[in-house]
Amino acid sequence: MSIVLSAPATPTAPALLLRPWRDGDAGALIEAYRDPVLRAWTRHPVTGPAQAQVFLRRSHQGWAAGHRFMFAVLEEDRVAACVVLKDVRPGRPSAEIGYWTAAPARGRGVAPRAVEAVTAWAFARFAATGLTRLELLHQVDNPASCRVAEKSGYVFAEVLPARPPFPRDGHRHVRHLP
């Protein structure tokens, strides 16, 4: 499946291109994951070529299976973020959206615009198979993710108790099919 999404430029930021991850993105993944902040929030950090290949293989497999869609978010041809739509199943009313942002792209509205683009695509693409709700989850000590959720139209729904592999309580934000 070759899906390409976009988010328009703003007065202060260039347009974004969202596409499936490619094998040639391994170097950009390794570079993004050199950031200790990103590694701190990620269960499966990419620390070298072998982990990059695992990441890319998992991405390709999810697209092929039709239930996990990982998008590389490009800003002026550089990887700025990743947005993933996961747990999409026919007849299941909810799925989860997640993301990370590369250090140079943080604080500039990349994540909310990318999350919004994937959210719109998800509802347009999967509403006919029963998708009516998307959830965005993060740990309570990640206020930046709360801001991304709010800016992307995801309403705070509840505090979730900590459960492995997450060491702290979490927030569930929800967005319903318009």
PDB file of C-alpha atoms in Angstrom:
ATOM      1  CA  MET A   1       0.000   0.000   0.000  1.00  0.00           C
ATOM      2  CA  SER A   2       1.496   3.333  -1.010  1.00  0.00           C
ATOM      3  CA  ILE A   3      -0.291   6.064   0.907  1.00  0.00           C
ATOM      4  CA  VAL A   4       1.082   9.588   0.928  1.00  0.00           C
ATOM      5  CA  LEU A   5      -0.485  12.203   3.175  1.00  0.00           C
ATOM      6  CA  SER A   6       0.348  15.844   3.682  1.00  0.00           C
ATOM      7  CA  ALA A   7      -0.114  18.670   6.118  1.00  0.00           C
ATOM      8  CA  PRO A   8      -0.083  22.162   4.663  1.00  0.00           C
ATOM      9  CA  ALA A   9       2.524  24.756   5.486  1.00  0.00           C
ATOM     10  CA  THR A  10       1.757  27.298   8.176  1.00  0.00           C
ATOM     11  CA  PRO A  11       3.012  30.881   8.357  1.00  0.00           C
ATOM     12  CA  THR A  12       5.934  29.635  10.471  1.00  0.00           C
ATOM     13  CA  ALA A  13       6.509  26.050   9.277  1.00  0.00           C
ATOM     14  CA  PRO A  14       6.906  24.223   5.955  1.00  0.00           C
ATOM     15  CA  ALA A  15       4.477  21.606   4.680  1.00  0.00           C
ATOM     16  CA  LEU A  16       4.791  18.018   5.886  1.00  0.00           C
ATOM     17  CA  LEU A  17       4.820  14.870   3.777  1.00  0.00           C
ATOM     18  CA  LEU A  18       3.771  11.617   5.441  1.00  0.00           C
ATOM     19  CA  ARG A  19       4.585   8.308   3.777  1.00  0.00           C
ATOM     20  CA  PRO A  20       5.368   4.717   4.732  1.00  0.00           C
ATOM     21  CA  TRP A  21       8.893   4.153   6.021  1.00  0.00           C
ATOM     22  CA  ARG A  22      11.416   2.980   3.419  1.00  0.00           C
ATOM     23  CA  ASP A  23      14.518   0.843   3.772  1.00  0.00           C
ATOM     24  CA  GLY A  24      16.594   3.876   2.849  1.00  0.00           C
ATOM     25  CA  ASP A  25      15.369   5.656   6.002  1.00  0.00           C
ATOM     26  CA  ALA A  26      17.583   3.576   8.303  1.00  0.00           C
ATOM     27  CA  GLY A  27      20.186   6.317   8.708  1.00  0.00           C
ATOM     28  CA  ALA A  28      17.553   8.928   9.542  1.00  0.00           C
ATOM     29  CA  LEU A  29      16.057   6.594  12.157  1.00  0.00           C
ATOM     30  CA  ILE A  30      19.402   6.016  13.816  1.00  0.00           C
ATOM     31  CA  GLU A  31      20.053   9.758  13.850  1.00  0.00           C
ATOM     32  CA  ALA A  32      16.620  10.574  15.351  1.00  0.00           C
ATOM     33  CA  TYR A  33      17.082   7.986  18.096  1.00  0.00           C
ATOM     34  CA  ARG A  34      20.426   9.463  19.174  1.00  0.00           C
ATOM     35  CA  ASP A  35      18.269  11.912  21.119  1.00  0.00           C
ATOM     36  CA  PRO A  36      18.074  10.805  24.782  1.00  0.00           C
ATOM     37  CA  VAL A  37      14.605  12.349  25.166  1.00  0.00           C
ATOM     38  CA  LEU A  38      13.211  10.202  22.355  1.00  0.00           C
ATOM     39  CA  ARG A  39      14.897   7.102  23.737  1.00  0.00           C
ATOM     40  CA  ALA A  40      13.423   7.795  27.191  1.00  0.00           C
ATOM     41  CA  TRP A  41       9.852   7.643  25.850  1.00  0.00           C
ATOM     42  CA  THR A  42      10.324   4.704  23.485  1.00  0.00           C
ATOM     43  CA  ARG A  43      10.025   1.014  24.303  1.00  0.00           C
ATOM     44  CA  HIS A  44      12.120  -0.119  21.308  1.00  0.00           C
ATOM     45  CA  PRO A  45      14.883   2.424  20.647  1.00  0.00           C
ATOM     46  CA  VAL A  46      16.810   2.265  17.403  1.00  0.00           C
ATOM     47  CA  THR A  47      20.450   2.251  18.466  1.00  0.00           C
ATOM     48  CA  GLY A  48      22.113   0.951  15.305  1.00  0.00           C
ATOM     49  CA  PRO A  49      21.613  -0.634  11.898  1.00  0.00           C
ATOM     50  CA  ALA A  50      20.201  -3.916  13.257  1.00  0.00           C
ATOM     51  CA  GLN A  51      17.498  -2.135  15.270  1.00  0.00           C
ATOM     52  CA  ALA A  52      16.743   0.133  12.301  1.00  0.00           C
ATOM     53  CA  GLN A  53      16.140  -2.952  10.158  1.00  0.00           C
ATOM     54  CA  VAL A  54      13.826  -4.406  12.840  1.00  0.00           C
ATOM     55  CA  PHE A  55      11.900  -1.106  12.951  1.00  0.00           C
ATOM     56  CA  LEU A  56      11.587  -0.978   9.154  1.00  0.00           C
ATOM     57  CA  ARG A  57      10.633  -4.656   8.867  1.00  0.00           C
ATOM     58  CA  ARG A  58       7.940  -4.195  11.532  1.00  0.00           C
ATOM     59  CA  SER A  59       6.652  -1.167   9.650  1.00  0.00           C
ATOM     60  CA  HIS A  60       6.483  -3.058   6.344  1.00  0.00           C
ATOM     61  CA  GLN A  61       4.784  -6.049   8.005  1.00  0.00           C
ATOM     62  CA  GLY A  62       2.152  -3.836   9.642  1.00  0.00           C
ATOM     63  CA  TRP A  63       1.272  -2.211   6.324  1.00  0.00           C
ATOM     64  CA  ALA A  64       1.113  -5.628   4.614  1.00  0.00           C
ATOM     65  CA  ALA A  65      -1.157  -7.020   7.341  1.00  0.00           C
ATOM     66  CA  GLY A  66      -3.410  -3.956   7.178  1.00  0.00           C
ATOM     67  CA  HIS A  67      -3.553  -3.314  10.922  1.00  0.00           C
ATOM     68  CA  ARG A  68      -0.522  -1.115  11.750  1.00  0.00           C
ATOM     69  CA  PHE A  69       0.372   1.895   9.634  1.00  0.00           C
ATOM     70  CA  MET A  70       3.641   3.686  10.413  1.00  0.00           C
ATOM     71  CA  PHE A  71       4.260   6.979   8.640  1.00  0.00           C
ATOM     72  CA  ALA A  72       7.588   8.745   8.276  1.00  0.00           C
ATOM     73  CA  VAL A  73       6.904  12.462   8.611  1.00  0.00           C
ATOM     74  CA  LEU A  74       9.160  14.528   6.383  1.00  0.00           C
ATOM     75  CA  GLU A  75       9.789  18.237   6.614  1.00  0.00           C
ATOM     76  CA  GLU A  76      11.799  19.546   3.678  1.00  0.00           C
ATOM     77  CA  ASP A  77      12.975  15.986   2.883  1.00  0.00           C
ATOM     78  CA  ARG A  78      14.218  15.341   6.446  1.00  0.00           C
ATOM     79  CA  VAL A  79      12.621  12.901   8.888  1.00  0.00           C
ATOM     80  CA  ALA A  80      10.929  15.070  11.502  1.00  0.00           C
ATOM     81  CA  ALA A  81       8.600  12.588  13.177  1.00  0.00           C
ATOM     82  CA  CYS A  82       6.797   9.274  13.058  1.00  0.00           C
ATOM     83  CA  VAL A  83       3.058   8.714  13.423  1.00  0.00           C
ATOM     84  CA  VAL A  84       1.594   5.239  13.790  1.00  0.00           C
ATOM     85  CA  LEU A  85      -1.995   4.063  13.589  1.00  0.00           C
ATOM     86  CA  LYS A  86      -2.196   0.698  15.330  1.00  0.00           C
ATOM     87  CA  ASP A  87      -4.628  -2.037  16.208  1.00  0.00           C
ATOM     88  CA  VAL A  88      -6.934  -1.348  13.266  1.00  0.00           C
ATOM     89  CA  ARG A  89      -9.275  -4.326  12.892  1.00  0.00           C
ATOM     90  CA  PRO A  90     -12.494  -4.645  10.868  1.00  0.00           C
ATOM     91  CA  GLY A  91     -15.500  -4.401  13.173  1.00  0.00           C
ATOM     92  CA  ARG A  92     -13.448  -2.949  16.015  1.00  0.00           C
ATOM     93  CA  PRO A  93     -14.643   0.569  16.888  1.00  0.00           C
ATOM     94  CA  SER A  94     -11.355   1.877  18.259  1.00  0.00           C
ATOM     95  CA  ALA A  95      -7.685   2.030  17.326  1.00  0.00           C
ATOM     96  CA  GLU A  96      -4.671   3.803  18.771  1.00  0.00           C
ATOM     97  CA  ILE A  97      -2.538   6.580  17.389  1.00  0.00           C
ATOM     98  CA  GLY A  98       0.998   7.212  18.571  1.00  0.00           C
ATOM     99  CA  TYR A  99       3.896   9.351  17.507  1.00  0.00           C
ATOM    100  CA  TRP A 100       7.363  10.605  18.212  1.00  0.00           C
ATOM    101  CA  THR A 101       9.094  13.780  17.107  1.00  0.00           C
ATOM    102  CA  ALA A 102      12.778  14.157  16.255  1.00  0.00           C
ATOM    103  CA  ALA A 103      14.585  16.694  18.449  1.00  0.00           C
ATOM    104  CA  PRO A 104      15.067  19.405  15.764  1.00  0.00           C
ATOM    105  CA  ALA A 105      11.332  19.348  14.986  1.00  0.00           C
ATOM    106  CA  ARG A 106       9.997  19.675  18.535  1.00  0.00           C
ATOM    107  CA  GLY A 107       8.023  22.694  19.618  1.00  0.00           C
ATOM    108  CA  ARG A 108       7.167  23.798  16.084  1.00  0.00           C
ATOM    109  CA  GLY A 109       3.774  22.156  15.591  1.00  0.00           C
ATOM    110  CA  VAL A 110       5.036  19.175  13.585  1.00  0.00           C
ATOM    111  CA  ALA A 111       3.475  16.499  15.808  1.00  0.00           C
ATOM    112  CA  PRO A 112      -0.044  18.000  16.011  1.00  0.00           C
ATOM    113  CA  ARG A 113      -0.183  18.566  12.244  1.00  0.00           C
ATOM    114  CA  ALA A 114       1.087  15.052  11.510  1.00  0.00           C
ATOM    115  CA  VAL A 115      -1.275  13.439  14.036  1.00  0.00           C
ATOM    116  CA  GLU A 116      -4.165  15.408  12.516  1.00  0.00           C
ATOM    117  CA  ALA A 117      -3.278  14.209   8.991  1.00  0.00           C
ATOM    118  CA  VAL A 118      -3.200  10.544  10.061  1.00  0.00           C
ATOM    119  CA  THR A 119      -6.371  10.964  12.130  1.00  0.00           C
ATOM    120  CA  ALA A 120      -8.285  12.368   9.150  1.00  0.00           C
ATOM    121  CA  TRP A 121      -6.962   9.571   6.919  1.00  0.00           C
ATOM    122  CA  ALA A 122      -7.833   6.886   9.479  1.00  0.00           C
ATOM    123  CA  PHE A 123     -11.439   8.016   9.836  1.00  0.00           C
ATOM    124  CA  ALA A 124     -11.857   8.425   6.069  1.00  0.00           C
ATOM    125  CA  ARG A 125     -10.272   5.052   5.320  1.00  0.00           C
ATOM    126  CA  PHE A 126     -11.637   2.860   8.135  1.00  0.00           C
ATOM    127  CA  ALA A 127     -15.018   4.305   9.172  1.00  0.00           C
ATOM    128  CA  ALA A 128     -16.745   1.937   6.741  1.00  0.00           C
ATOM    129  CA  THR A 129     -15.176  -1.025   8.575  1.00  0.00           C
ATOM    130  CA  GLY A 130     -16.395   0.218  11.961  1.00  0.00           C
ATOM    131  CA  LEU A 131     -13.733   2.647  13.228  1.00  0.00           C
ATOM    132  CA  THR A 132     -15.416   5.393  15.252  1.00  0.00           C
ATOM    133  CA  ARG A 133     -12.808   6.302  17.871  1.00  0.00           C
ATOM    134  CA  LEU A 134      -9.064   6.873  18.111  1.00  0.00           C
ATOM    135  CA  GLU A 135      -7.088   6.904  21.337  1.00  0.00           C
ATOM    136  CA  LEU A 136      -3.798   8.635  22.090  1.00  0.00           C
ATOM    137  CA  LEU A 137      -2.016   7.306  25.203  1.00  0.00           C
ATOM    138  CA  HIS A 138       0.969   8.703  27.074  1.00  0.00           C
ATOM    139  CA  GLN A 139       2.505   8.665  30.546  1.00  0.00           C
ATOM    140  CA  VAL A 140       1.338  11.329  32.992  1.00  0.00           C
ATOM    141  CA  ASP A 141       4.813  12.818  33.217  1.00  0.00           C
ATOM    142  CA  ASN A 142       4.851  13.696  29.516  1.00  0.00           C
ATOM    143  CA  PRO A 143       3.116  17.097  29.327  1.00  0.00           C
ATOM    144  CA  ALA A 144       4.308  17.650  25.738  1.00  0.00           C
ATOM    145  CA  SER A 145       2.174  14.692  24.640  1.00  0.00           C
ATOM    146  CA  CYS A 146      -0.816  16.187  26.461  1.00  0.00           C
ATOM    147  CA  ARG A 147      -0.335  19.374  24.427  1.00  0.00           C
ATOM    148  CA  VAL A 148      -0.070  17.422  21.164  1.00  0.00           C
ATOM    149  CA  ALA A 149      -3.258  15.510  22.011  1.00  0.00           C
ATOM    150  CA  GLU A 150      -5.169  18.702  22.805  1.00  0.00           C
ATOM    151  CA  LYS A 151      -3.909  20.529  19.697  1.00  0.00           C
ATOM    152  CA  SER A 152      -4.936  17.518  17.599  1.00  0.00           C
ATOM    153  CA  GLY A 153      -8.487  17.470  18.956  1.00  0.00           C
ATOM    154  CA  TYR A 154      -8.013  14.495  21.301  1.00  0.00           C
ATOM    155  CA  VAL A 155      -9.963  15.105  24.505  1.00  0.00           C
ATOM    156  CA  PHE A 156      -8.615  13.895  27.843  1.00  0.00           C
ATOM    157  CA  ALA A 157     -10.719  10.898  28.909  1.00  0.00           C
ATOM    158  CA  GLU A 158      -9.085   9.282  31.932  1.00  0.00           C
ATOM    159  CA  VAL A 159      -5.999   8.399  33.930  1.00  0.00           C
ATOM    160  CA  LEU A 160      -4.838   4.836  33.336  1.00  0.00           C
ATOM    161  CA  PRO A 161      -2.985   2.903  36.040  1.00  0.00           C
ATOM    162  CA  ALA A 162       0.637   1.981  35.361  1.00  0.00           C
ATOM    163  CA  ARG A 163       1.102  -1.427  33.787  1.00  0.00           C
ATOM    164  CA  PRO A 164       4.149  -3.081  32.249  1.00  0.00           C
ATOM    165  CA  PRO A 165       6.018  -2.019  30.266  1.00  0.00           C
ATOM    166  CA  PHE A 166       4.950   1.489  31.373  1.00  0.00           C
ATOM    167  CA  PRO A 167       6.261   2.393  34.842  1.00  0.00           C
ATOM    168  CA  ARG A 168       3.896   5.314  35.496  1.00  0.00           C
ATOM    169  CA  ASP A 169       0.205   6.075  35.229  1.00  0.00           C
ATOM    170  CA  GLY A 170      -0.955   7.285  31.853  1.00  0.00           C
ATOM    171  CA  HIS A 171      -3.468   9.524  30.155  1.00  0.00           C
ATOM    172  CA  ARG A 172      -5.978   8.363  27.587  1.00  0.00           C
ATOM    173  CA  HIS A 173      -7.103  11.034  25.116  1.00  0.00           C
ATOM    174  CA  VAL A 174      -9.920  10.231  22.684  1.00  0.00           C
ATOM    175  CA  ARG A 175     -11.141  11.574  19.378  1.00  0.00           C
ATOM    176  CA  HIS A 176     -14.406  10.401  17.855  1.00  0.00           C
ATOM    177  CA  LEU A 177     -15.393  10.136  14.213  1.00  0.00           C
ATOM    178  CA  PRO A 178     -16.752  13.560  13.211  1.00  0.00           C
TER     179      PRO A 178
END
